[in-house]
Short mmCIF file of C-alpha atoms in Angstrom, two decimals:
data_model
loop_
_atom_site.label_atom_id
_atom_site.label_comp_id
_atom_site.label_asym_id
_atom_site.label_seq_id
_atom_site.Cartn_x
_atom_site.Cartn_y
_atom_site.Cartn_z
CA MET A 1 -0.01 0.00 0.02
CA SER A 2 1.35 3.38 -0.88
CA PHE A 3 1.95 6.32 1.39
CA LEU A 4 -0.46 8.77 -0.11
CA GLU A 5 -3.32 7.30 -2.06
CA VAL A 6 -5.84 9.31 -4.09
CA SER A 7 -8.53 7.24 -5.67
CA SER A 8 -11.15 8.35 -8.20
CA VAL A 9 -11.44 11.84 -6.76
CA SER A 10 -13.45 14.47 -8.51
CA LYS A 11 -14.31 18.03 -7.52
CA GLY A 12 -16.60 20.60 -9.06
CA TYR A 13 -17.67 24.12 -8.24
CA GLY A 14 -20.86 26.02 -8.64
CA PRO A 15 -24.56 25.14 -8.22
CA ALA A 16 -25.94 22.05 -9.85
CA TRP A 17 -27.36 23.63 -12.99
CA GLN A 18 -24.08 25.19 -14.12
CA ARG A 19 -21.55 22.99 -12.35
CA THR A 20 -18.05 22.97 -13.62
CA ASN A 21 -16.26 19.75 -12.85
CA VAL A 22 -12.68 20.95 -12.32
CA LEU A 23 -11.13 17.60 -11.52
CA HIS A 24 -12.40 14.33 -12.77
CA ASP A 25 -11.38 10.81 -11.77
CA ILE A 26 -7.98 11.65 -10.25
CA ASN A 27 -5.98 8.57 -9.23
CA LEU A 28 -2.53 9.00 -7.70
CA SER A 29 -0.43 7.02 -5.43
CA ILE A 30 2.81 8.22 -3.95
CA ASP A 31 5.43 6.25 -2.01
CA GLU A 32 7.11 7.48 1.09
CA GLY A 33 10.14 9.66 0.33
CA GLU A 34 9.16 10.18 -3.26
CA PHE A 35 9.32 13.58 -4.96
CA VAL A 36 6.38 13.87 -7.40
CA ALA A 37 5.73 16.82 -9.66
CA ILE A 38 2.32 17.50 -11.04
CA ILE A 39 2.50 19.71 -14.08
CA GLY A 40 -0.34 21.42 -15.95
CA TYR A 41 -1.48 24.63 -17.57
CA SER A 42 -2.67 27.41 -15.34
CA GLY A 43 -6.37 27.08 -14.63
CA SER A 44 -6.33 23.38 -15.06
CA GLY A 45 -7.20 22.77 -11.42
CA LYS A 46 -3.76 22.39 -9.88
CA THR A 47 -4.56 24.47 -6.88
CA THR A 48 -7.81 22.61 -6.41
CA LEU A 49 -5.85 19.37 -6.42
CA VAL A 50 -3.40 20.58 -3.78
CA SER A 51 -6.27 21.87 -1.66
CA LEU A 52 -7.81 18.41 -1.82
CA LEU A 53 -4.59 16.79 -0.84
CA ALA A 54 -4.25 19.22 2.03
CA GLY A 55 -7.80 18.60 3.14
CA LEU A 56 -8.79 22.28 2.84
CA ILE A 57 -11.62 21.24 0.55
CA LYS A 58 -13.47 17.98 0.39
CA PRO A 59 -13.70 15.87 -2.78
CA ASP A 60 -17.15 15.37 -4.28
CA THR A 61 -16.37 11.71 -4.89
CA GLY A 62 -13.49 9.47 -4.07
CA THR A 63 -11.08 9.45 -1.23
CA VAL A 64 -7.68 10.82 -0.25
CA LYS A 65 -5.82 8.51 2.10
CA LEU A 66 -2.54 9.09 3.94
CA GLU A 67 -1.06 5.82 5.23
CA GLY A 68 -4.40 4.14 4.74
CA LYS A 69 -6.30 6.68 6.85
CA GLU A 70 -8.82 8.83 5.05
CA MET A 71 -8.19 12.56 5.42
CA ARG A 72 -11.11 14.78 6.12
CA GLU A 73 -9.59 17.97 7.40
CA PRO A 74 -6.34 19.88 7.11
CA GLY A 75 -3.62 19.20 9.65
CA PRO A 76 0.02 19.82 10.29
CA ASP A 77 0.99 16.38 9.02
CA ARG A 78 0.58 17.87 5.54
CA GLY A 79 2.57 21.03 5.25
CA ILE A 80 1.70 23.36 2.39
CA VAL A 81 3.74 26.11 0.82
CA PHE A 82 1.30 28.39 -0.89
CA GLN A 83 1.86 30.16 -4.15
CA ASN A 84 1.40 33.58 -2.47
CA TYR A 85 3.51 32.83 0.61
CA SER A 86 0.60 33.32 3.06
CA LEU A 87 2.74 34.79 5.74
CA LEU A 88 1.04 36.81 8.44
CA PRO A 89 2.18 40.37 7.69
CA TRP A 90 2.00 41.58 11.28
CA LEU A 91 4.47 38.97 12.52
CA THR A 92 8.25 39.01 11.98
CA VAL A 93 9.99 36.17 10.16
CA TYR A 94 10.85 34.57 13.50
CA GLU A 95 7.31 34.92 14.86
CA ASN A 96 5.82 33.51 11.69
CA VAL A 97 7.86 30.36 12.00
CA ALA A 98 7.48 30.27 15.74
CA LEU A 99 3.71 30.40 15.56
CA ALA A 100 3.78 27.12 13.57
CA VAL A 101 6.39 25.55 15.85
CA ASP A 102 4.66 26.55 19.10
CA GLN A 103 1.35 25.18 17.77
CA VAL A 104 2.69 21.89 16.61
CA PHE A 105 5.17 21.11 19.40
CA PRO A 106 3.49 22.43 22.60
CA GLN A 107 5.14 19.70 24.66
CA TRP A 108 8.61 21.12 24.08
CA SER A 109 10.27 23.60 26.38
CA ALA A 110 10.53 27.26 25.22
CA GLU A 111 14.21 26.90 24.70
CA GLU A 112 13.78 23.82 22.49
CA ARG A 113 11.19 25.55 20.37
CA ARG A 114 13.37 28.59 19.94
CA LYS A 115 16.28 26.46 18.81
CA HIS A 116 14.09 24.51 16.43
CA THR A 117 12.64 27.70 14.96
CA GLU A 118 16.11 29.21 14.48
CA LYS A 119 17.43 26.05 12.98
CA TYR A 120 14.87 26.17 10.16
CA ILE A 121 15.41 29.90 9.64
CA ARG A 122 19.10 29.17 9.27
CA MET A 123 18.31 26.35 6.89
CA VAL A 124 16.87 28.85 4.38
CA HIS A 125 19.65 31.31 5.11
CA LEU A 126 17.49 34.03 6.63
CA GLU A 127 19.16 34.57 10.01
CA PRO A 128 19.92 38.26 9.21
CA ALA A 129 16.23 38.93 8.46
CA MET A 130 14.83 37.18 11.53
CA LYS A 131 13.42 40.38 13.09
CA LYS A 132 11.96 41.74 9.89
CA VAL A 133 8.35 41.64 8.82
CA PRO A 134 7.38 40.15 5.49
CA SER A 135 6.76 43.50 3.80
CA GLU A 136 10.46 44.28 4.25
CA LEU A 137 11.51 41.15 2.39
CA SER A 138 11.76 40.30 -1.30
CA GLY A 139 9.46 37.80 -2.88
CA GLY A 140 12.16 35.07 -2.85
CA MET A 141 12.94 35.65 0.86
CA ARG A 142 9.22 35.54 1.71
CA GLN A 143 8.86 32.22 -0.04
CA ARG A 144 11.87 30.92 1.89
CA VAL A 145 10.20 31.96 5.13
CA SER A 146 7.14 30.06 3.98
CA VAL A 147 9.26 26.99 3.20
CA ALA A 148 10.97 27.27 6.60
CA ARG A 149 7.63 27.51 8.41
CA THR A 150 6.33 24.48 6.59
CA LEU A 151 9.44 22.37 7.12
CA ALA A 152 9.69 23.34 10.79
CA ILE A 153 6.41 21.59 11.64
CA ASN A 154 7.99 18.41 10.32
CA PRO A 155 5.13 17.33 8.09
CA ARG A 156 4.76 13.76 6.82
CA ILE A 157 4.17 15.16 3.36
CA LEU A 158 5.15 18.40 1.85
CA LEU A 159 2.76 20.05 -0.69
CA LEU A 160 4.31 22.78 -2.77
CA ASP A 161 1.66 24.73 -4.69
CA GLU A 162 3.51 26.57 -7.41
CA PRO A 163 5.86 27.87 -4.81
CA LEU A 164 8.15 29.65 -7.22
CA SER A 165 5.89 30.91 -9.98
CA ALA A 166 5.60 34.38 -8.54
CA LEU A 167 9.35 34.91 -8.53
CA ASP A 168 11.73 36.16 -11.25
CA ALA A 169 13.71 33.64 -13.21
CA LEU A 170 17.02 34.08 -11.44
CA THR A 171 15.57 33.83 -7.95
CA ARG A 172 13.52 30.88 -9.10
CA ALA A 173 16.61 29.02 -10.19
CA THR A 174 18.32 29.69 -6.86
CA LEU A 175 15.36 28.51 -4.89
CA GLN A 176 14.96 25.41 -7.10
CA ASP A 177 18.51 24.41 -6.22
CA GLU A 178 17.80 25.17 -2.59
CA ILE A 179 14.64 23.04 -2.53
CA GLY A 180 16.68 20.25 -4.20
CA ARG A 181 19.35 20.53 -1.60
CA ILE A 182 16.91 20.54 1.34
CA TRP A 183 15.09 17.49 -0.11
CA GLN A 184 18.39 15.68 -0.51
CA GLU A 185 19.02 16.22 3.17
CA ASP A 186 15.91 14.66 4.61
CA ARG A 187 14.04 12.98 1.75
CA LYS A 188 10.56 13.87 2.63
CA THR A 189 7.59 12.94 0.54
CA VAL A 190 6.92 15.95 -1.67
CA VAL A 191 4.22 16.82 -4.11
CA LEU A 192 5.31 19.73 -6.22
CA ILE A 193 2.65 21.52 -8.23
CA THR A 194 4.17 23.54 -11.08
CA ASN A 195 3.75 24.85 -14.58
CA ASP A 196 7.38 24.70 -15.47
CA PRO A 197 8.72 21.46 -17.05
CA ASP A 198 12.35 22.38 -16.27
CA GLU A 199 11.49 22.81 -12.61
CA ALA A 200 9.69 19.51 -12.56
CA LEU A 201 12.59 17.67 -14.20
CA LEU A 202 15.14 19.31 -11.94
CA LEU A 203 13.47 18.29 -8.71
CA ALA A 204 11.16 15.33 -9.16
CA ASP A 205 11.48 11.55 -9.37
CA ARG A 206 8.25 11.39 -11.32
CA VAL A 207 6.36 13.97 -13.36
CA ILE A 208 2.58 13.59 -13.82
CA PRO A 209 0.91 15.81 -16.39
CA LEU A 210 -2.48 17.18 -15.57
CA THR A 211 -4.76 17.66 -18.54
CA THR A 212 -6.50 20.95 -19.17
CA GLY A 213 -9.64 21.58 -17.27
CA PRO A 214 -12.52 21.41 -16.98
CA GLN A 215 -12.69 17.72 -16.11
CA ALA A 216 -8.88 17.68 -15.77
CA THR A 217 -7.35 14.30 -14.93
CA LEU A 218 -3.88 12.97 -14.42
CA LEU A 219 -2.02 11.28 -17.27
CA ALA A 220 0.39 8.46 -16.97
CA SER A 221 3.42 9.45 -14.92
CA ILE A 222 6.79 9.94 -16.57
CA PRO A 223 9.70 8.73 -14.44
CA VAL A 224 12.67 11.04 -14.36
CA THR A 225 15.76 8.95 -14.71
CA ILE A 226 18.33 11.70 -14.54
CA GLU A 227 21.04 11.13 -11.94
CA ARG A 228 20.97 13.13 -8.74
CA PRO A 229 22.19 15.58 -7.58
CA ARG A 230 20.95 17.54 -10.50
CA GLU A 231 22.12 20.99 -11.31
CA HIS A 232 20.84 23.59 -13.73
CA ARG A 233 23.94 23.66 -15.87
CA THR A 234 24.60 19.99 -16.22
CA LEU A 235 20.85 19.30 -16.70
CA LEU A 236 20.79 21.14 -20.02
CA GLU A 237 23.56 19.02 -21.42
CA CYS A 238 21.96 15.79 -20.50
CA CYS A 239 20.17 14.24 -23.46
CA ASP A 240 17.60 12.49 -21.26
CA PHE A 241 16.51 15.92 -20.14
CA LYS A 242 15.59 17.10 -23.61
CA ARG A 243 13.77 13.88 -24.32
CA LEU A 244 11.78 14.01 -21.08
CA ARG A 245 11.06 17.67 -21.50
CA ASN A 246 9.63 17.11 -25.04
CA GLU A 247 7.65 14.16 -23.76
CA ILE A 248 6.01 16.29 -21.00
CA ILE A 249 5.25 19.12 -23.36
CA ASP A 250 3.89 16.84 -26.07
CA GLN A 251 1.57 15.19 -23.55
CA LEU A 252 0.36 18.53 -22.30
CA VAL A 253 -0.19 19.93 -25.72
CA ALA A 254 -1.96 16.78 -26.84
CA SER A 255 -4.23 16.94 -23.85
CA LYS A 256 -5.13 20.46 -24.74
CA LYS A 257 -6.19 19.64 -28.28
CA LYS A 258 -8.38 16.84 -27.14
CA PRO A 259 -11.92 18.15 -27.34
CA THR A 260 -13.32 18.11 -23.87
CA ALA A 261 -16.81 16.87 -23.50
CA ALA A 262 -19.47 19.36 -22.57
CA VAL A 263 -19.47 19.51 -18.84
CA MET A 264 -21.80 22.49 -18.29
CA ARG A 265 -25.24 21.33 -17.53
CA LYS A 266 -26.79 24.66 -18.47
CA LEU A 267 -30.46 25.33 -18.83
CA VAL A 268 -30.74 25.76 -22.59
CA LEU A 269 -33.61 27.90 -23.81
CA PRO A 270 -35.02 27.35 -27.29
CA ASP A 271 -33.46 29.96 -29.58
CA ILE A 272 -36.71 31.51 -30.93
CA GLN A 273 -36.88 35.13 -32.04
CA PRO A 274 -40.19 36.86 -32.71
CA GLU A 275 -39.45 36.96 -36.44
CA ASP A 276 -39.06 33.17 -36.50
CA ILE A 277 -42.71 32.75 -35.61
CA SER A 278 -45.26 32.66 -38.34
CA LEU A 279 -48.92 32.25 -37.74
CA THR A 280 -50.48 29.25 -39.34
CA THR A 281 -53.95 30.47 -38.57
CA ALA A 282 -53.62 34.11 -39.41
CA ARG A 283 -57.31 34.44 -40.01
CA ALA A 284 -58.02 33.56 -36.40
CA LEU A 285 -56.72 36.96 -35.37
CA ASP A 286 -58.77 38.95 -37.83
CA GLY A 287 -61.62 39.49 -35.47
CA ALA A 288 -59.41 41.12 -32.86
CA ARG A 289 -58.57 44.17 -34.91
CA ARG A 290 -59.08 46.61 -32.16
CA LYS A 291 -56.22 46.71 -29.76
CA ALA A 292 -57.18 45.99 -26.18
CA ARG A 293 -56.52 48.90 -23.92
CA ARG A 294 -58.08 47.71 -20.69
CA PRO A 295 -57.71 44.45 -18.90
CA HIS A 296 -61.31 43.44 -19.52
CA GLU A 297 -60.99 43.94 -23.29
CA LEU A 298 -58.23 41.29 -23.49
CA GLN A 299 -59.38 38.09 -24.97
CA PRO A 300 -57.66 34.80 -25.04
CA VAL A 301 -56.47 33.85 -28.49
CA ARG A 302 -55.06 30.42 -29.15
CA VAL A 303 -52.28 30.35 -31.67
CA GLU A 304 -50.35 27.45 -32.99
CA ILE A 305 -46.79 28.02 -33.90
CA GLU A 306 -44.63 26.15 -36.29
CA VAL A 307 -40.94 26.43 -35.56
CA MET B 1 -17.80 34.84 9.30
CA SER B 2 -21.36 33.57 9.45
CA LYS B 3 -23.63 34.42 6.54
CA THR B 4 -26.82 33.81 8.53
CA PHE B 5 -25.66 36.11 11.26
CA THR B 6 -24.85 38.87 8.73
CA LYS B 7 -28.26 38.53 7.19
CA ALA B 8 -29.94 38.70 10.57
CA ALA B 9 -27.90 41.54 12.07
CA ASP B 10 -27.57 43.80 9.07
CA PRO B 11 -31.22 45.00 8.89
CA ILE B 12 -31.17 45.74 12.63
CA ILE B 13 -28.03 47.76 12.35
CA GLN B 14 -29.33 49.60 9.29
CA VAL B 15 -32.55 50.54 11.18
CA LEU B 16 -30.80 51.68 14.30
CA ARG B 17 -27.91 53.49 12.70
CA PRO B 18 -29.76 56.48 11.17
CA VAL B 19 -31.66 57.31 14.35
CA SER B 20 -30.79 60.82 15.50
CA PRO B 21 -29.04 61.33 18.86
CA LEU B 22 -31.89 63.61 19.86
CA ALA B 23 -34.23 60.65 19.53
CA TRP B 24 -32.13 58.39 21.66
CA PHE B 25 -31.80 60.89 24.43
CA PRO B 26 -35.35 60.64 25.89
CA LEU B 27 -35.13 56.91 25.82
CA GLY B 28 -31.97 57.14 27.79
CA LEU B 29 -33.64 59.41 30.38
CA VAL B 30 -36.41 56.81 30.80
CA LEU B 31 -34.02 53.86 30.99
CA PHE B 32 -31.68 55.46 33.48
CA SER B 33 -34.24 57.52 35.44
CA SER B 34 -33.13 55.87 38.77
CA VAL B 35 -29.45 56.58 38.38
CA LYS B 36 -28.22 59.09 40.92
CA LEU B 37 -24.78 59.43 42.48
CA VAL B 38 -24.45 62.05 45.16
CA ASP B 39 -21.11 63.65 46.05
CA GLY B 40 -19.94 64.80 49.57
CA SER B 41 -21.78 68.17 49.59
CA GLY B 42 -25.12 66.51 48.63
CA ARG B 43 -25.18 67.68 45.02
CA THR B 44 -25.88 65.19 42.26
CA ALA B 45 -22.57 64.23 40.77
CA PHE B 46 -23.89 61.81 38.14
CA GLY B 47 -27.62 61.86 37.53
CA ALA B 48 -30.08 60.38 35.07
CA SER B 49 -29.35 63.02 32.46
CA ASP B 50 -25.59 62.20 32.55
CA ALA B 51 -26.33 58.52 32.17
CA ALA B 52 -28.72 59.28 29.35
CA ALA B 53 -26.05 61.49 27.69
CA LEU B 54 -23.49 58.68 27.84
CA PHE B 55 -26.05 56.18 26.52
CA THR B 56 -26.84 58.44 23.61
CA ILE B 57 -23.24 59.07 22.74
CA ALA B 58 -22.46 55.26 22.92
CA VAL B 59 -25.47 54.31 20.85
CA CYS B 60 -24.73 56.85 18.15
CA ALA B 61 -21.02 56.38 18.01
CA MET B 62 -20.75 52.59 17.88
CA TRP B 63 -22.06 51.97 14.40
CA PRO B 64 -19.02 52.88 12.33
CA THR B 65 -16.92 50.62 14.53
CA VAL B 66 -19.40 47.75 14.30
CA MET B 67 -19.73 48.03 10.56
CA ASN B 68 -16.04 48.55 9.84
CA THR B 69 -15.10 45.52 12.00
CA ALA B 70 -17.66 43.44 10.15
CA VAL B 71 -16.22 44.54 6.82
CA GLY B 72 -12.73 43.89 8.11
CA VAL B 73 -13.54 40.36 9.13
CA ARG B 74 -15.11 39.65 5.75
CA ALA B 75 -12.03 41.04 4.06
CA ILE B 76 -9.53 38.70 5.68
CA PRO B 77 -7.67 36.89 2.87
CA GLN B 78 -8.51 33.15 2.72
CA ASP B 79 -4.77 32.50 2.83
CA TYR B 80 -4.52 33.60 6.47
CA LEU B 81 -7.46 31.37 7.37
CA ASN B 82 -5.88 28.51 5.51
CA VAL B 83 -2.72 28.91 7.53
CA ALA B 84 -4.77 28.73 10.68
CA LYS B 85 -6.57 25.63 9.43
CA VAL B 86 -3.44 23.79 8.41
CA LEU B 87 -1.79 24.54 11.75
CA LYS B 88 -5.02 23.58 13.49
CA LEU B 89 -5.06 26.71 15.58
CA SER B 90 -7.76 26.63 18.24
CA ARG B 91 -10.65 29.08 17.90
CA SER B 92 -9.34 31.50 20.46
CA LYS B 93 -5.85 31.37 18.98
CA THR B 94 -7.22 31.96 15.51
CA LEU B 95 -9.07 34.93 16.96
CA PHE B 96 -6.06 36.49 18.63
CA LYS B 97 -3.36 35.50 16.24
CA VAL B 98 -5.18 35.90 12.92
CA LEU B 99 -8.62 37.51 13.02
CA ILE B 100 -7.92 40.44 15.28
CA PRO B 101 -4.57 41.51 13.78
CA ALA B 102 -6.00 41.20 10.30
CA THR B 103 -9.11 43.22 11.24
CA LEU B 104 -7.33 45.90 13.33
CA PRO B 105 -6.73 48.41 10.49
CA TYR B 106 -10.45 48.34 9.71
CA MET B 107 -11.34 48.66 13.33
CA PHE B 108 -9.18 51.73 13.71
CA THR B 109 -10.93 53.38 10.71
CA GLY B 110 -14.14 52.62 12.58
CA PHE B 111 -12.71 54.04 15.80
CA ARG B 112 -11.79 57.27 14.18
CA LEU B 113 -15.19 57.66 12.55
CA SER B 114 -16.83 56.80 15.92
CA LEU B 115 -14.74 59.27 17.75
CA GLY B 116 -15.76 61.99 15.35
CA ILE B 117 -19.44 61.14 15.81
CA ALA B 118 -19.06 60.96 19.55
CA TRP B 119 -17.67 64.44 19.60
CA LEU B 120 -20.50 65.64 17.43
CA VAL B 121 -23.14 64.10 19.69
CA ILE B 122 -21.60 65.38 22.88
CA VAL B 123 -22.26 68.99 21.95
CA ALA B 124 -25.86 68.27 20.99
CA VAL B 125 -26.54 66.24 24.13
CA GLU B 126 -25.00 68.80 26.39
CA MET B 127 -27.30 71.40 24.97
CA LEU B 128 -30.19 69.17 25.91
CA THR B 129 -29.10 68.31 29.43
CA GLY B 130 -28.00 71.83 30.20
CA ARG B 131 -25.19 70.57 32.31
CA PRO B 132 -21.89 72.47 32.28
CA GLY B 133 -19.92 71.73 29.16
CA VAL B 134 -19.16 73.05 25.76
CA GLY B 135 -22.71 72.51 24.47
CA GLY B 136 -24.33 74.00 27.57
CA PHE B 137 -21.96 76.96 27.31
CA LEU B 138 -22.91 77.51 23.66
CA TRP B 139 -26.62 77.60 24.48
CA GLN B 140 -25.99 79.91 27.43
CA GLU B 141 -24.09 82.33 25.24
CA TYR B 142 -26.88 82.29 22.68
CA ASN B 143 -29.34 83.21 25.41
CA ALA B 144 -26.94 85.88 26.68
CA GLY B 145 -26.61 87.25 23.16
CA SER B 146 -22.84 87.17 23.01
CA TYR B 147 -22.36 85.88 19.50
CA SER B 148 -18.66 86.27 19.29
CA ARG B 149 -18.36 83.52 21.97
CA ILE B 150 -20.55 81.27 19.84
CA ILE B 151 -18.05 81.57 17.02
CA LEU B 152 -15.20 80.97 19.53
CA CYS B 153 -17.08 77.82 20.71
CA ILE B 154 -17.52 76.56 17.14
CA LEU B 155 -13.87 77.09 16.47
CA THR B 156 -12.91 75.36 19.72
CA ILE B 157 -15.12 72.39 19.00
CA GLY B 158 -13.54 72.05 15.55
CA VAL B 159 -9.98 72.29 16.82
CA VAL B 160 -10.64 69.75 19.60
CA GLY B 161 -12.18 67.38 17.09
CA LEU B 162 -9.10 67.69 14.94
CA VAL B 163 -6.82 67.05 17.85
CA LEU B 164 -8.87 63.97 18.86
CA ASP B 165 -8.61 62.61 15.37
CA ARG B 166 -4.84 63.11 15.28
CA LEU B 167 -4.49 61.43 18.65
CA MET B 168 -6.42 58.49 17.34
CA SER B 169 -4.17 58.24 14.28
CA VAL B 170 -1.15 58.26 16.57
CA VAL B 171 -2.62 55.38 18.48
CA GLU B 172 -3.32 53.67 15.19
CA GLN B 173 0.30 54.01 14.07
CA ARG B 174 1.31 52.47 17.39
CA PHE B 175 -0.81 49.39 16.78
CA LYS B 176 -0.02 49.14 13.12
CA THR B 177 -0.22 45.53 11.92
CA ALA B 178 -0.55 45.18 8.20
#
């Protein structure tokens, strides 16, 4: 049995008559210590998928199981790094991390918690900024705080929801290497949601393309056979990289071309304009030449319409 | 936070909010008719009219704070609440660590508006009670026919209002969160 098991999960939004099924029949199983990247176009339901894995929203059908236990609500065993950092702006870097640490390890002494917090801030190289609030930090630094906060609670599984897509290309490359380094150190189970094939290939053991929504689903996973540790420079020269990259992109492009079945159950009104209507029994109206002006002058007229 | 509560409370607030301070005052007098604190020399230190004045000021001034706080709570980004959910913060911890800090800027806007209204109402209510104060003084000067003092009063009220608002903004800076 695998570590994280997602079976036939689907999720839709909106009221019944115009429901959009964002995700349809998602099946996924991840082993412990595996780094899986899920890649898809923006708007294909990636964030919905990660919210399902985190338990922030409930699936319409199917189950999400962690170690055989069904997950119904969010919890600190699944750490999420959000796309937009989600740091509390009124707390300093230290306080942001400490809030999580204090909450998850209440049984520790204050000293232990402080050391633990500082260890993770050091891990992302932010000791000099410890006393700063998020608005004084750059985007890359904020995301590092968010990573530190998530790692500090020691989650069983780490969910990264497009953690780097709001950053500039240079910072992104640095942070990709950093995430790779941190993962090398403690080999946590990671699910990385991304829209960048290079990022996926640099970090993941397995890349799973997500088709374009609505009714997005996961395609067959592509194992990444490139040797670790991987680096940006050496990666480009590796011929496996080009092949895998093309494979991912081909799959994604192909999934986009596929005509998606109509998923909107809209109430469709017959498209009839007044000029489409012709009276078959025009003579029937001859008697009613005078226009009715008062309610009591109105008379019922039965008209049959051919469309 | 709760849609049902919003739907239930909003009409009540909207009905009570536009009621003039002058309309609340008699009700205050009735409600607090038995209030009477006497000082050492046997004079009334705090009577029914004072209690009614406080009641009127409170009832008139609280609405901006109430409404701004409600708006502030509704405007909390889902991200912050997600953080609280993932960390499984308790209800009270969520309140003090997330909800209140996130709402504080809105609350302070409400406080400043409330303070302005309170100052506005004080003058009106003091005219009604006739107790010593800036409103009572104004009315007295009108009766005495010294119009230059009325102008002085108006200017004083305006300047004090400005100072109060500035003080509030200083406090706001002090508690700045986001």
